[in-house]
JSON list of C-alpha atoms in Angstrom, two decimals:
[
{"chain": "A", "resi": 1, "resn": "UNK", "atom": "CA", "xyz": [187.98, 122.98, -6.68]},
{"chain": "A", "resi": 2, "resn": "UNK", "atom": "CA", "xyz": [185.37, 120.65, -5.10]},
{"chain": "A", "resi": 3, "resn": "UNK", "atom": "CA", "xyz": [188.64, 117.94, -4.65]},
{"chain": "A", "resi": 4, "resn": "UNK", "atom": "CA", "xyz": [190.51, 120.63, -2.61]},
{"chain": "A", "resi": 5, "resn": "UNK", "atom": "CA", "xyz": [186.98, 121.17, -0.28]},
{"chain": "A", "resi": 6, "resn": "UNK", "atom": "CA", "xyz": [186.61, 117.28, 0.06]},
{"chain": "A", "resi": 7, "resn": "UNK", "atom": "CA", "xyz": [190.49, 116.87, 0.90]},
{"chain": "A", "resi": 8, "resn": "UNK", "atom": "CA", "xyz": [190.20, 119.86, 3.40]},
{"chain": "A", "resi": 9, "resn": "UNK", "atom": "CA", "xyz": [186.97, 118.60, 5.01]},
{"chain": "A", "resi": 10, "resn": "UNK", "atom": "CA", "xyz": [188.61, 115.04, 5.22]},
{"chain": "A", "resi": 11, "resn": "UNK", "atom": "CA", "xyz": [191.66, 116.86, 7.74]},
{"chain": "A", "resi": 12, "resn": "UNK", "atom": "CA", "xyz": [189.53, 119.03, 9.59]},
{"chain": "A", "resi": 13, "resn": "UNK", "atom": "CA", "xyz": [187.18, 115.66, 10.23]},
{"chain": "A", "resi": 14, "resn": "UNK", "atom": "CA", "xyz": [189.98, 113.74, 11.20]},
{"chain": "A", "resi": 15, "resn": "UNK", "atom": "CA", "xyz": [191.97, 116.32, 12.92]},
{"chain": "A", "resi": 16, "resn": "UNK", "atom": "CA", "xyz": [188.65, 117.01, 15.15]},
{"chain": "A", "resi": 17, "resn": "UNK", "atom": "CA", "xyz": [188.20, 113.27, 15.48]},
{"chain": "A", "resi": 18, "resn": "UNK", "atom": "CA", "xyz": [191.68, 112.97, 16.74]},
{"chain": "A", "resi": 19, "resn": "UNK", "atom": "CA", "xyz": [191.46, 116.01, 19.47]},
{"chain": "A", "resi": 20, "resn": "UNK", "atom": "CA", "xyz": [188.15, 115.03, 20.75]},
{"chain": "A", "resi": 21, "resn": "UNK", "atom": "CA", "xyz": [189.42, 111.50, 21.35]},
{"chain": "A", "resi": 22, "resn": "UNK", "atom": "CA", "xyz": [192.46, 112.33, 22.78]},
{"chain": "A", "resi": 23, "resn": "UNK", "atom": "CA", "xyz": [190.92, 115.00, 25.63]},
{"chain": "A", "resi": 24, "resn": "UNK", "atom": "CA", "xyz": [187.69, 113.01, 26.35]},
{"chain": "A", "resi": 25, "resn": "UNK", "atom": "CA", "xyz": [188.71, 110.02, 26.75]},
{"chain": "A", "resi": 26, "resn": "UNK", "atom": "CA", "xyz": [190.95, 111.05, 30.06]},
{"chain": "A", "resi": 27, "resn": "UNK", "atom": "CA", "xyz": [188.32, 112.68, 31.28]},
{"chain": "A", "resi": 28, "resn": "UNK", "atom": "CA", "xyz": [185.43, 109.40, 31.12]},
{"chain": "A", "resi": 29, "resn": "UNK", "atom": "CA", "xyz": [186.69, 107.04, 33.84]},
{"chain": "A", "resi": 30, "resn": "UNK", "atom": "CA", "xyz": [188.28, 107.69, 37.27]},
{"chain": "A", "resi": 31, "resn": "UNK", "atom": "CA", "xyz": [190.80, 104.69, 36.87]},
{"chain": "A", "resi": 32, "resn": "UNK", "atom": "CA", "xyz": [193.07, 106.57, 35.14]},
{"chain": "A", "resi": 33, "resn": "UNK", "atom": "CA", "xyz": [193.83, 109.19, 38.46]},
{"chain": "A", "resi": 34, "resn": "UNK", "atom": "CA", "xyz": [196.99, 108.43, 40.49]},
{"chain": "A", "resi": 35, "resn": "UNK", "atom": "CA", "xyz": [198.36, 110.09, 43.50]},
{"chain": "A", "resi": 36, "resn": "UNK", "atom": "CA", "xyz": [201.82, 111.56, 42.79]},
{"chain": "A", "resi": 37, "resn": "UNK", "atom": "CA", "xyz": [203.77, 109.74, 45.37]},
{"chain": "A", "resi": 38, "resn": "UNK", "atom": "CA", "xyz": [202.66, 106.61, 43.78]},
{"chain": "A", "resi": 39, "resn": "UNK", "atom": "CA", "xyz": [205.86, 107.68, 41.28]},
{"chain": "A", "resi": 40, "resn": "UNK", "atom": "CA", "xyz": [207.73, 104.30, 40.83]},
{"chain": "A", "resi": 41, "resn": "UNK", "atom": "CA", "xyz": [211.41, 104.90, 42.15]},
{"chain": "A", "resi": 42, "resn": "UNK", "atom": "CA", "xyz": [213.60, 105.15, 39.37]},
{"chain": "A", "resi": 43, "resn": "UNK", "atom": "CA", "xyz": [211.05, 106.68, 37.30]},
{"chain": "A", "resi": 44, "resn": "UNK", "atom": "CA", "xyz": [212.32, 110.42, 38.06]},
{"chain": "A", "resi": 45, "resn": "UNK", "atom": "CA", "xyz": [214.79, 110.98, 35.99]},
{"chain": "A", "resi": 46, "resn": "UNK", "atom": "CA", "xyz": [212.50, 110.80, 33.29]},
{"chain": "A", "resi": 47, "resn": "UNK", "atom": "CA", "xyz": [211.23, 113.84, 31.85]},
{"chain": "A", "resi": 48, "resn": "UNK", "atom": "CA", "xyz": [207.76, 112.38, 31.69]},
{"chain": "A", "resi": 49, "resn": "UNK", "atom": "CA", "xyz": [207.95, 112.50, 34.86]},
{"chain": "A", "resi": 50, "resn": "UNK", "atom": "CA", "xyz": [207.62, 116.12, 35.85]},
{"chain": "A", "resi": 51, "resn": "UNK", "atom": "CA", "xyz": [204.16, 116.46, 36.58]},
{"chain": "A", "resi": 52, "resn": "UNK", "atom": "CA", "xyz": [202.32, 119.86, 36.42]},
{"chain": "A", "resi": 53, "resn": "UNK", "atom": "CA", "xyz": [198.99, 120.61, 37.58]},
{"chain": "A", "resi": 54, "resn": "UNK", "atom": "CA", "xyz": [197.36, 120.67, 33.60]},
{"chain": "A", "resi": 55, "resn": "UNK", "atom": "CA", "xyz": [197.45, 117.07, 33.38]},
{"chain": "A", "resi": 56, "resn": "UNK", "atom": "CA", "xyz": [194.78, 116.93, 36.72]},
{"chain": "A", "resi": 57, "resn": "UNK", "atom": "CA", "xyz": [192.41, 116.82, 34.69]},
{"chain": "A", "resi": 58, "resn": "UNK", "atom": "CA", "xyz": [189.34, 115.55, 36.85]},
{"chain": "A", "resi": 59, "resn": "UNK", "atom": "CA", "xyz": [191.65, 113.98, 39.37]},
{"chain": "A", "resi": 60, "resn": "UNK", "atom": "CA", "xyz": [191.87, 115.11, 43.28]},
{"chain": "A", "resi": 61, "resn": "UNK", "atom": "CA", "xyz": [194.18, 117.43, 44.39]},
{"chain": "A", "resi": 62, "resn": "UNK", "atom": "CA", "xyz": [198.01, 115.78, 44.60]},
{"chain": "A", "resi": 63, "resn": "UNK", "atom": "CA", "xyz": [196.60, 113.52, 41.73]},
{"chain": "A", "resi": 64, "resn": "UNK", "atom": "CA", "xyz": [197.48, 113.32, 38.32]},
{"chain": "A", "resi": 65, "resn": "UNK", "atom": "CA", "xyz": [195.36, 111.34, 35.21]},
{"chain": "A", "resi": 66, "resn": "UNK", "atom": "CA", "xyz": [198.03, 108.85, 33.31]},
{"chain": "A", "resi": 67, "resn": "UNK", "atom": "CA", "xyz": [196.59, 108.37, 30.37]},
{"chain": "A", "resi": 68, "resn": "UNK", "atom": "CA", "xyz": [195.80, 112.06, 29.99]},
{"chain": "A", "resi": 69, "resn": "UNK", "atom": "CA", "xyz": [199.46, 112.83, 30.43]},
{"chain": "A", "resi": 70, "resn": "UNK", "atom": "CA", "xyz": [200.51, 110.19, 27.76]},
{"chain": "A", "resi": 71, "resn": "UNK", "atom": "CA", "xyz": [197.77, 111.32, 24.98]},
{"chain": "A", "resi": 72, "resn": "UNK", "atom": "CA", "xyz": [198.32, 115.23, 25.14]},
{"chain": "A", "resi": 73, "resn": "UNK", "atom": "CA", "xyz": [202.03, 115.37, 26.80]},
{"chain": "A", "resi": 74, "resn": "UNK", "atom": "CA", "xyz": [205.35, 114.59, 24.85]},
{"chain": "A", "resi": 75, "resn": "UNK", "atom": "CA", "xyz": [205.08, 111.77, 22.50]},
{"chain": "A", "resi": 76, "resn": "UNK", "atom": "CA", "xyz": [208.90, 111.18, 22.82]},
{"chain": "A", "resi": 77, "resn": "UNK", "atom": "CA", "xyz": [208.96, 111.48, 26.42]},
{"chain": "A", "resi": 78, "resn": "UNK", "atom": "CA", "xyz": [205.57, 109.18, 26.70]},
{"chain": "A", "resi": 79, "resn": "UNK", "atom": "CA", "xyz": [207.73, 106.66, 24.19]},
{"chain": "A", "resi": 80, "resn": "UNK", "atom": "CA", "xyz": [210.99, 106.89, 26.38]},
{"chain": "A", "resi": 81, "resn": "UNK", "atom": "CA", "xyz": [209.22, 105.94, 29.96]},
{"chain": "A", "resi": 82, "resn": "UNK", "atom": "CA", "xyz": [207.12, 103.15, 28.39]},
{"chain": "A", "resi": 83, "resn": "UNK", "atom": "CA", "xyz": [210.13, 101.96, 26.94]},
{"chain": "A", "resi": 84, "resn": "UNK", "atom": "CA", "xyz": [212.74, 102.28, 30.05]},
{"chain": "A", "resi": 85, "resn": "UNK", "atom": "CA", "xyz": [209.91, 100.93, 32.72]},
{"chain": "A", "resi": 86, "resn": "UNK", "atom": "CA", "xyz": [206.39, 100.00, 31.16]},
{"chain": "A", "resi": 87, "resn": "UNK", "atom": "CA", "xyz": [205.57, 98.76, 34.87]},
{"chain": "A", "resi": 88, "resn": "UNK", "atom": "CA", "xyz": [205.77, 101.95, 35.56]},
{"chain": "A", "resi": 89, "resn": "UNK", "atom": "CA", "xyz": [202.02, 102.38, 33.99]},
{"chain": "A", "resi": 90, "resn": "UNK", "atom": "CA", "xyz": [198.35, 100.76, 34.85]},
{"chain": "A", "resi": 91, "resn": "UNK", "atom": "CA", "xyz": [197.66, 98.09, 32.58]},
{"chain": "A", "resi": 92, "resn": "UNK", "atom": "CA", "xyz": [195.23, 100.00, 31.39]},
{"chain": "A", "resi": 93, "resn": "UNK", "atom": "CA", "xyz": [196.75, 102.75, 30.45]},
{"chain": "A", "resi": 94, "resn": "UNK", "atom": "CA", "xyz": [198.90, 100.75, 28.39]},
{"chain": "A", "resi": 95, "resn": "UNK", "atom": "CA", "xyz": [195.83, 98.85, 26.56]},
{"chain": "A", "resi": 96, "resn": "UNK", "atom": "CA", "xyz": [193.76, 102.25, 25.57]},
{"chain": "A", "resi": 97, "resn": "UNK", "atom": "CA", "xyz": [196.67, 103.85, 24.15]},
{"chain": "A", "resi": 98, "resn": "UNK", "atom": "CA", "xyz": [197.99, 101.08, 22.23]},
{"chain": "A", "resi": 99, "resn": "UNK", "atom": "CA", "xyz": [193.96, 100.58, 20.61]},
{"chain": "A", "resi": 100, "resn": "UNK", "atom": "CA", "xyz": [193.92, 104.08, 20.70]},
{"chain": "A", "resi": 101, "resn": "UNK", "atom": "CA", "xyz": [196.78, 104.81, 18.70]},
{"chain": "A", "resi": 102, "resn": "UNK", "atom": "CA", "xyz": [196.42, 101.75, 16.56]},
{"chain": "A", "resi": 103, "resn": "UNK", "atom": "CA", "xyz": [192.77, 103.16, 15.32]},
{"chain": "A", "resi": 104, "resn": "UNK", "atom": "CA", "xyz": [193.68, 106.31, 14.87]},
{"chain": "A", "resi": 105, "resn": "UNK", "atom": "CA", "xyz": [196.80, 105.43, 13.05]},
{"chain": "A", "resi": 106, "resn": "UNK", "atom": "CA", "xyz": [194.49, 103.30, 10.82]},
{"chain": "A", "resi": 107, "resn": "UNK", "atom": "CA", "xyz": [192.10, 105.86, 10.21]},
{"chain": "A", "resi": 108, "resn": "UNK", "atom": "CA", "xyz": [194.48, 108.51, 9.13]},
{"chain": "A", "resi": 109, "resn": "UNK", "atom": "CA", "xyz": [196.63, 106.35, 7.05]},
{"chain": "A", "resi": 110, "resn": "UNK", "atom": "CA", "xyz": [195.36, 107.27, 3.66]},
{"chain": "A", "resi": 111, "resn": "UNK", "atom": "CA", "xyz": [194.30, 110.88, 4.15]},
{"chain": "A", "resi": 112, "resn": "UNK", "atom": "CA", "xyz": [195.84, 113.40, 1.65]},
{"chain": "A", "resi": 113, "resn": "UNK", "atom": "CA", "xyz": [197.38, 115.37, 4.69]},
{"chain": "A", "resi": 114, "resn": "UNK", "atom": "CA", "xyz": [200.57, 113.44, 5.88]},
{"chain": "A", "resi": 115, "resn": "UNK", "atom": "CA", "xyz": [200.64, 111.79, 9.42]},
{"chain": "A", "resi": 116, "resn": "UNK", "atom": "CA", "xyz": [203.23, 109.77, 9.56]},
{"chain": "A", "resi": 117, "resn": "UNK", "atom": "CA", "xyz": [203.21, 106.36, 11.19]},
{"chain": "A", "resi": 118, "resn": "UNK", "atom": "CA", "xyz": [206.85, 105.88, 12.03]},
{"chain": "A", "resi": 119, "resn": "UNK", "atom": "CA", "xyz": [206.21, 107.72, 16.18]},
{"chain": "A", "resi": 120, "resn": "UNK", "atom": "CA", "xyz": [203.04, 106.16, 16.50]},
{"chain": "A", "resi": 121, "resn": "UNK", "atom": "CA", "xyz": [204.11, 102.82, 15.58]},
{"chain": "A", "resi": 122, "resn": "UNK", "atom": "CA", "xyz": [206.33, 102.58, 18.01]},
{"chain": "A", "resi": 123, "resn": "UNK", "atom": "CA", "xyz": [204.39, 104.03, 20.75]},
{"chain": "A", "resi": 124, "resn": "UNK", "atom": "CA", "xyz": [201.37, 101.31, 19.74]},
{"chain": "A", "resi": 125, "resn": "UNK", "atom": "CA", "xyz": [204.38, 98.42, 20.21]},
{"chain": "A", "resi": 126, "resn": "UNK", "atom": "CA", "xyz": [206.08, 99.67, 23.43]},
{"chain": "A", "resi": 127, "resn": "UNK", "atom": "CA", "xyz": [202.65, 100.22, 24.70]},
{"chain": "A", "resi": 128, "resn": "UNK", "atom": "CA", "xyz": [201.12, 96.66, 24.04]},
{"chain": "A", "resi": 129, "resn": "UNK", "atom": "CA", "xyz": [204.33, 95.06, 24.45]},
{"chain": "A", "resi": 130, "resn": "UNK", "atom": "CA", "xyz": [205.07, 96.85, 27.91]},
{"chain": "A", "resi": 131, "resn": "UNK", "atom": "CA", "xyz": [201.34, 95.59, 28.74]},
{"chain": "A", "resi": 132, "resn": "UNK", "atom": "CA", "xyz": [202.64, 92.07, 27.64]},
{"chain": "A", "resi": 133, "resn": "UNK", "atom": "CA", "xyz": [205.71, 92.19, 29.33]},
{"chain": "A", "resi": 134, "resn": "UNK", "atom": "CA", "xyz": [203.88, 93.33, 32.72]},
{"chain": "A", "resi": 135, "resn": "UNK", "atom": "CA", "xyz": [201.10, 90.88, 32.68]},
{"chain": "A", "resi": 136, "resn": "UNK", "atom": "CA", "xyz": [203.83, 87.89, 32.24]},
{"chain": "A", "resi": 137, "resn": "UNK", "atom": "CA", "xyz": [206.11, 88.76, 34.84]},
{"chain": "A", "resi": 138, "resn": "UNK", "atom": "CA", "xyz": [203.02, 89.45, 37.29]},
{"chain": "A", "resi": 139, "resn": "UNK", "atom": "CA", "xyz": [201.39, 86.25, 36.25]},
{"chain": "A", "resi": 140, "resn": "UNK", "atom": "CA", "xyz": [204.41, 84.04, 35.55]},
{"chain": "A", "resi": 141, "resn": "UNK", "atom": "CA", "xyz": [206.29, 84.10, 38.59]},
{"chain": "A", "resi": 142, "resn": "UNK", "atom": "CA", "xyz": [209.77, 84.58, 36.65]},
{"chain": "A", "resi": 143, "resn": "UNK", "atom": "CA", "xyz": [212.11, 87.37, 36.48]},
{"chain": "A", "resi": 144, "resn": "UNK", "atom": "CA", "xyz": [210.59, 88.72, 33.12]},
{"chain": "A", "resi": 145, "resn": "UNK", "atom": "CA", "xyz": [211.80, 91.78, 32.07]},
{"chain": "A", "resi": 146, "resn": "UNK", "atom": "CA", "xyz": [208.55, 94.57, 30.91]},
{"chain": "A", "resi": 147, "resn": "UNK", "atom": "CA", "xyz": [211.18, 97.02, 29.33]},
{"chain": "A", "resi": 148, "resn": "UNK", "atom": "CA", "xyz": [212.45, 94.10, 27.06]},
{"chain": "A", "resi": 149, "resn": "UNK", "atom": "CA", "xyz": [208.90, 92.95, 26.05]},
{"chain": "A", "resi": 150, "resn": "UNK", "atom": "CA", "xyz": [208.50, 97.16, 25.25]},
{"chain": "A", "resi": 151, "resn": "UNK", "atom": "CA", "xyz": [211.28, 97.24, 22.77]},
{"chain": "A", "resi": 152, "resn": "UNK", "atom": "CA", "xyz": [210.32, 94.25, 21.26]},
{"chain": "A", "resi": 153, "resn": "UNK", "atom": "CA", "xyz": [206.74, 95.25, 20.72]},
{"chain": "A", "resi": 154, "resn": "UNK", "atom": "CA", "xyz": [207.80, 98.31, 18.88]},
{"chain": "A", "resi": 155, "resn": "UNK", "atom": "CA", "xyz": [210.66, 96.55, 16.95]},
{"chain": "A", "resi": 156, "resn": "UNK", "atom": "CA", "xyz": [208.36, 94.17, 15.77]},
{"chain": "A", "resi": 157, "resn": "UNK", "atom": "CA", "xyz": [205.32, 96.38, 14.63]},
{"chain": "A", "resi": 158, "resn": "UNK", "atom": "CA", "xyz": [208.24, 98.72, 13.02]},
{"chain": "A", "resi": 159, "resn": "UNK", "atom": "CA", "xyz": [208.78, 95.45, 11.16]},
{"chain": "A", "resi": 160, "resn": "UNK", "atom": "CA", "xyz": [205.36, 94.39, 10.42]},
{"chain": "A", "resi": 161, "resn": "UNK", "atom": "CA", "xyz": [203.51, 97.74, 9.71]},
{"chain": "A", "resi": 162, "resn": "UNK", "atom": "CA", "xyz": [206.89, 99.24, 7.75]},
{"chain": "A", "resi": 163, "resn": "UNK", "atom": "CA", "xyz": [208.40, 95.71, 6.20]},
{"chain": "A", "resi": 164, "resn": "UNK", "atom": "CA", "xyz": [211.48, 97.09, 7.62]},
{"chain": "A", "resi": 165, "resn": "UNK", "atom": "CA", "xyz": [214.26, 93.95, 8.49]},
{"chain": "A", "resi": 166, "resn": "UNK", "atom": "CA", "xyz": [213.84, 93.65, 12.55]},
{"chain": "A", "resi": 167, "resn": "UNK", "atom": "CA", "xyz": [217.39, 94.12, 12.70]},
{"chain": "A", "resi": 168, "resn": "UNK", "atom": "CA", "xyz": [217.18, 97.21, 11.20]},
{"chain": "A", "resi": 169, "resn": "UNK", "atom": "CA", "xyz": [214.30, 98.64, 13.82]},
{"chain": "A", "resi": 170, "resn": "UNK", "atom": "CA", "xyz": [216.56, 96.94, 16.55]},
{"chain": "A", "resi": 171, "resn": "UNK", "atom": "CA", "xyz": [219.16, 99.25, 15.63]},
{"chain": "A", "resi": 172, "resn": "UNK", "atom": "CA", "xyz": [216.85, 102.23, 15.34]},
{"chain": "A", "resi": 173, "resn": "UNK", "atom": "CA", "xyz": [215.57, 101.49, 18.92]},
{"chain": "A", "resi": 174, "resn": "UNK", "atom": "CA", "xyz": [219.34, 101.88, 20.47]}
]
């Protein structure tokens, strides 16, 4: 009985952890507001993309917080713009999700309630590899291409983190 109040405390600690992280840390810095029309072209066929007025957060009006719209939006919609254009995203943004997800993957790992690490492995890689891919082509001077650097990123933690063959987690990724 005291094993089913120490697993249950461990979720509800974790699970609390994870929610208070996720909404605070949105709200901390002002770096993370954009104004709407700073879109990227291409970007709006996406459905990340449709921006509603609960992802404001403490942004000005016609303003909407990034990272707060990647932490408690659509993980598979988050995933899918990172992937297709990570240039569409601060540098920033890209970093504090990718540590962000990376720790709380980590942290939750082990816990008797199942978490999975399959999604969040390949946001962490898309993320940091979209960050990658962005910082060489704006510091390189070549025709780099952020997407690629994306995919890659995932593929390769897939194949790290899971000791899945990278061909197999290219495959997934198409």
């Amino acid at each position: 009985d005291n094993e089913k109040l120490v697993k249950l405390s461990e979720v509800l600690f974790l699970s609390l952890f994870t929610s208070i992280l996720c909404f605070f840390v949105p709200t901390q810095t002002s770096w993370y507001c954009r104004d709407k029309r700073d879109i990227v072209d291409g970007c709006h066929d996406s459905p990340f993309w449709d921006l509603q007025s609960e992802f404001q957060f403490n942004c000005r009006e016609n303003q909407y917080n990034e990272l707060g719209k990647v932490l408690l939006g659509s993980r598979e919609e988050a995933m899918e713009a990172i992937l297709s254009n990570p240039s569409a995203f601060k540098p920033q943004t890209l970093i504090t999700v990718g540590v962000l997800f990376f720790i709380l993957m980590v942290s939750t790992y082990g816990v008797s309630l199942p978490f999975g690490i399959f999604m969040p492995t390949i946001l962490i890689g898309s993320s940091l590899g979209g960050y990658l891919g962005s910082f060489f082509d704006e510091n390189l001077g070549r025709s780099v291409s952020p997407s690629t650097f994306a995919l890659l990123g995932a593929a390769a933690l897939l194949s790290g983190i899971q000791r899945n063959a990278v061909s197999l987690c290219v495959i997934l990724m198409e």
